[in-house]
Amino acid sequence: MNKEIILITGASGQLGTVLTEQLQEKFGLDNVIATDLRSREQYSGRFEILDVTDMDALTAIVLKNNVTQIYHLAAILSANGEKFPLRTWDINMQTFFNVVEVSRLYKVDKVFFPSSIAVFGDNIQRENTPQTTNLTPSTVYGMSKVAGENWANYYFDRYGLDIRSVRYPGVIGYQSLPGGGTTDYAVDIFHKAVAGENYESFLNAGTTLPMIYMEDAIRATIELMDAPKEAITIRTSYNLAGMSFNPAELALEIKKTYPAFEISYATDFRQAIADSWPMSMDDSDARKDWNWKPKYDITSLTEDMIKNLKPAIQEIEMV
Ligand code: SER
């Protein structure tokens, strides 16, 4: 059996931090190369600074290490992307093209490309949004994901590149902080609640969005990448669902542990982005093709977030 060597881009980000650890466990510490523009404190295992817009630097790492799989997580997210639309397009697409080209040229076996609920926009069925529907995103980030999905499909059809993708809902985890997304409130709110503070939400009370707990998001990624090639019938990107809730519902769950916790609302430009996204997604293709099934709902997510964030806060207070 060939030895797998894994390269992760965006490894210091919200998902990358946790995915790196999981892949290290699966493939061995020495066989996983985490890369990012910035380093993470206390990184165990192999780490290299890499700007994925730099094709020469990416190629050098792939060739030097005989990389067999790339998880391409580096991207500018929905809310941050709106501050610099053209730059976001350039960065998200250039990094994508570099990854698929290096994979095609040097025969990388498998590539993972994260897509997002941000691919959806106008003229969709907002509840139980189907896999195949109108894709007119409201953000540059979403546009870059739609383009990436189509290019992924093209690289598979034309060059046989085994590139796989899911459309992640908002990802919630205690291990890391999101950076510049529209679903970030659902992580921030826990940090406030556990610190004994109230939370001012930038989305209004009734903004229902698809969400997923980090553990489920990572497991979905690994299960998709482990699935037999023949099982993958969708080469753009799979709808992936965990649960759906709005800020008011999440606050109620948090109040079960912190009765004094209060949420207030002051919406900003992110409200319009959220309003253009699905409320829930039909992920029956993922369930059928690679047996996807989420484990966490809003109650178990809330309990686990609080359980894991509490000791961290107590430690900070003691110092
Ligand atoms: N969570 C992401 C964002 O809010 C969606 O992919 O931008």
XYZ file of C-alpha atoms and ligand atoms in Angstrom:
326
model
C 0.000 0.000 0.000
C 1.299 3.441 -0.840
C 1.982 5.683 2.109
C -0.405 8.642 2.258
C 1.134 12.082 2.708
C -1.418 14.756 3.502
C -1.123 18.490 2.826
C -3.577 20.903 4.454
C -3.904 24.540 3.428
C -5.579 26.977 5.817
C -4.554 24.656 8.657
C -4.621 27.442 11.256
C -8.241 28.322 10.485
C -11.446 27.261 12.234
C -11.830 23.905 10.485
C -8.160 23.417 9.658
C -7.089 23.439 13.293
C -9.330 20.506 14.143
C -9.040 18.653 10.840
C -5.239 18.711 11.105
C -5.382 16.932 14.456
C -7.828 14.334 13.166
C -5.743 13.643 10.077
C -2.605 13.390 12.220
C -4.367 10.727 14.275
C -5.496 8.875 11.169
C -2.350 9.048 9.065
C 0.394 9.596 11.661
C 2.016 12.797 12.888
C 4.850 12.656 10.366
C 2.573 12.165 7.375
C 0.539 15.342 7.729
C 1.894 18.718 6.628
C -0.131 21.607 7.984
C 0.316 24.908 6.156
C -1.032 28.420 6.565
C -0.054 32.056 6.147
C 0.270 32.274 9.900
C 1.463 29.744 12.389
C -0.537 28.465 15.320
C 0.820 28.492 18.806
C 1.638 25.070 20.181
C 1.329 23.282 16.890
C 2.359 19.691 17.221
C 3.513 17.921 14.110
C 4.780 19.327 10.833
C 3.952 22.904 9.911
C 5.100 25.131 7.069
C 4.245 28.707 6.257
C 2.634 28.674 2.805
C 0.897 31.327 0.725
C -1.192 29.154 -1.608
C -1.352 31.948 -4.192
C 2.344 31.170 -4.736
C 2.316 28.256 -7.204
C 6.083 27.707 -6.976
C 6.023 27.422 -3.198
C 3.037 25.042 -3.308
C 4.685 22.914 -6.005
C 7.925 22.705 -4.018
C 6.126 21.370 -0.926
C 4.102 18.856 -2.952
C 7.163 17.526 -4.796
C 9.550 17.502 -1.856
C 7.132 15.467 0.249
C 5.438 13.333 -2.427
C 2.042 14.581 -1.286
C -0.832 12.183 -2.094
C -3.819 14.130 -0.719
C -4.568 17.854 -0.404
C -7.240 19.377 1.845
C -7.594 22.901 0.524
C -9.201 24.931 3.316
C -7.585 28.342 2.746
C -10.177 30.941 1.678
C -11.638 34.301 2.596
C -15.115 33.791 4.084
C -18.454 35.407 3.304
C -18.508 38.511 5.508
C -14.820 39.429 5.276
C -14.926 38.826 1.529
C -17.484 41.609 1.042
C -14.966 44.188 2.277
C -12.627 43.494 -0.670
C -14.678 41.833 -3.426
C -12.064 41.667 -6.195
C -9.262 40.666 -3.892
C -11.442 37.925 -2.410
C -12.208 36.565 -5.868
C -8.524 36.629 -6.809
C -7.352 34.910 -3.653
C -10.089 32.286 -3.501
C -9.771 31.393 -7.195
C -5.982 31.611 -7.494
C -5.461 29.317 -4.531
C -8.067 26.923 -5.935
C -6.456 26.837 -9.380
C -3.007 26.316 -7.897
C -4.259 23.348 -5.892
C -6.054 21.623 -8.771
C -3.237 22.303 -11.207
C -0.515 21.014 -8.914
C -2.713 17.959 -8.272
C -3.229 17.338 -11.983
C 0.417 17.902 -12.930
C 1.983 15.868 -10.153
C -0.692 13.193 -9.803
C -1.996 13.936 -6.339
C -4.475 11.096 -5.652
C -7.258 12.956 -3.850
C -8.252 16.553 -3.206
C -10.797 17.939 -0.739
C -12.430 21.270 -1.570
C -14.863 22.794 0.936
C -17.921 24.464 -0.497
C -20.643 26.171 1.513
C -24.305 27.095 1.983
C -23.100 30.412 0.550
C -23.469 28.966 -2.987
C -27.230 29.520 -2.679
C -28.941 32.865 -3.145
C -32.008 34.171 -4.937
C -34.814 31.944 -6.173
C -34.227 28.906 -4.036
C -36.578 26.903 -1.902
C -35.277 28.050 1.516
C -36.480 25.050 3.471
C -34.953 21.675 2.665
C -33.024 23.303 -0.194
C -32.455 20.654 -2.881
C -29.049 19.503 -4.089
C -29.686 20.755 -7.583
C -31.185 24.216 -7.766
C -30.531 27.768 -8.827
C -27.086 28.984 -7.702
C -27.015 32.775 -7.672
C -24.941 33.617 -4.599
C -25.160 36.981 -2.845
C -21.464 37.160 -1.892
C -18.124 36.976 -3.701
C -17.222 34.112 -1.387
C -20.311 32.234 -2.594
C -19.459 33.053 -6.221
C -15.966 31.650 -5.740
C -17.453 28.468 -4.252
C -19.909 28.012 -7.150
C -17.052 28.516 -9.602
C -14.851 26.119 -7.620
C -17.587 23.468 -7.606
C -17.894 23.678 -11.387
C -14.147 23.606 -11.886
C -13.915 20.592 -9.548
C -16.448 18.800 -11.703
C -14.505 19.820 -14.817
C -11.168 18.558 -13.448
C -12.806 15.256 -12.575
C -14.452 14.865 -16.010
C -11.575 16.112 -18.079
C -8.503 14.945 -16.141
C -9.880 12.296 -13.797
C -8.791 14.286 -10.733
C -10.450 12.709 -7.691
C -11.656 15.924 -6.096
C -14.456 15.730 -3.533
C -16.507 18.412 -1.841
C -19.277 19.191 0.649
C -21.332 22.350 1.115
C -20.702 22.982 4.802
C -23.381 24.639 6.913
C -22.146 27.088 9.562
C -19.567 25.187 11.624
C -19.654 25.453 15.423
C -16.827 24.226 17.627
C -15.081 25.055 20.896
C -11.571 24.294 19.613
C -11.113 27.320 17.344
C -12.654 30.618 16.350
C -14.185 31.303 12.942
C -12.812 34.213 10.961
C -15.081 36.552 9.082
C -18.133 34.424 8.355
C -21.858 35.121 8.615
C -22.507 32.156 10.900
C -19.821 33.220 13.413
C -22.434 34.438 15.904
C -23.205 30.830 16.826
C -19.641 30.386 18.127
C -19.204 33.875 19.635
C -22.407 33.528 21.676
C -20.956 30.584 23.631
C -17.763 32.421 24.516
C -19.860 35.249 25.967
C -22.298 33.005 27.814
C -19.560 30.944 29.456
C -17.748 34.141 30.485
C -20.946 35.254 32.258
C -21.683 37.989 29.704
C -24.710 38.725 27.537
C -24.548 38.624 23.733
C -25.516 41.132 21.061
C -26.329 39.216 17.896
C -25.646 40.671 14.443
C -28.407 38.454 13.013
C -32.013 38.910 14.085
C -33.911 36.530 16.357
C -35.636 34.528 13.638
C -32.735 34.015 11.207
C -32.754 30.252 10.809
C -29.638 28.805 9.177
C -28.201 25.332 8.634
C -25.480 24.579 11.194
C -23.249 21.647 12.050
C -21.189 20.702 15.090
C -17.433 20.553 14.484
C -17.218 16.871 15.294
C -19.867 16.069 12.673
C -18.233 18.415 10.112
C -14.852 16.708 10.503
C -16.369 13.241 10.444
C -18.281 14.108 7.244
C -15.052 15.270 5.624
C -13.163 12.125 6.512
C -16.055 9.820 5.581
C -16.398 11.500 2.199
C -12.657 11.180 1.540
C -12.689 7.519 2.646
C -15.683 6.571 0.478
C -14.978 4.346 -2.516
C -14.502 6.377 -5.670
C -17.439 4.705 -7.426
C -19.788 5.796 -4.622
C -19.225 9.485 -5.338
C -21.965 10.490 -7.774
C -21.716 14.253 -7.217
C -18.504 15.897 -8.373
C -19.581 19.481 -7.817
C -20.354 19.418 -4.080
C -22.697 17.543 -1.741
C -25.339 19.298 0.343
C -24.522 18.521 3.976
C -26.896 19.084 6.889
C -26.475 18.885 10.631
C -29.267 20.883 12.249
C -31.013 24.231 11.805
C -31.749 26.937 14.345
C -31.938 30.705 14.817
C -30.300 32.987 17.415
C -33.391 33.049 19.651
C -33.560 29.264 19.763
C -29.853 28.988 20.522
C -30.158 31.550 23.330
C -32.988 29.489 24.864
C -30.772 26.400 24.873
C -27.958 28.344 26.526
C -30.381 29.661 29.170
C -30.951 26.083 30.328
C -27.422 26.263 31.801
C -27.146 30.037 32.284
C -30.653 31.295 33.195
C -29.421 34.886 33.515
C -28.001 34.931 29.973
C -29.658 37.487 27.683
C -29.433 37.984 23.939
C -30.078 41.309 22.191
C -30.083 42.148 18.503
C -28.294 44.763 16.399
C -28.144 43.586 12.811
C -25.565 44.689 10.262
C -24.710 43.869 6.623
C -24.450 40.191 7.513
C -28.244 40.007 7.939
C -28.776 40.352 4.178
C -26.227 37.619 3.503
C -27.934 35.263 5.969
C -31.359 36.074 4.484
C -30.124 34.864 1.092
C -29.062 31.459 2.429
C -31.087 28.276 3.006
C -32.836 27.648 6.320
C -32.259 23.920 6.002
C -30.764 21.600 3.405
C -31.727 18.348 1.753
C -28.633 16.174 2.107
C -30.195 12.907 0.936
C -27.490 12.371 -1.727
C -24.742 12.413 0.921
C -26.802 10.032 3.067
C -27.352 7.700 0.117
C -23.858 7.779 -1.455
C -21.577 7.669 1.588
C -23.955 6.999 4.487
C -23.826 10.474 5.972
C -25.703 10.913 9.246
C -25.184 13.763 11.716
C -24.965 12.946 15.431
C -25.455 16.335 17.088
C -28.602 18.413 17.488
C -28.955 21.855 19.079
C -29.245 20.392 22.595
C -26.228 18.087 22.460
C -24.184 20.766 20.658
C -24.976 23.327 23.369
C -24.138 20.927 26.187
C -20.847 19.940 24.584
C -19.810 23.510 23.758
C -20.423 24.654 27.329
C -18.751 21.597 28.842
C -15.601 22.200 26.801
C -15.452 25.990 26.971
C -16.028 26.205 30.726
C -12.670 24.765 31.841
C -10.853 26.991 29.360
C -12.498 30.092 30.800
C -11.846 28.952 34.382
C -8.172 28.473 33.554
C -7.941 32.027 32.197
C -9.651 33.371 35.342
C -7.182 31.578 37.606
C -4.087 33.003 35.913
N -19.704 29.753 7.662
C -19.365 30.371 6.432
C -19.581 31.820 6.469
O -20.355 32.251 7.270
C -20.201 29.799 5.347
O -19.449 28.986 4.570
O -19.008 32.518 5.679
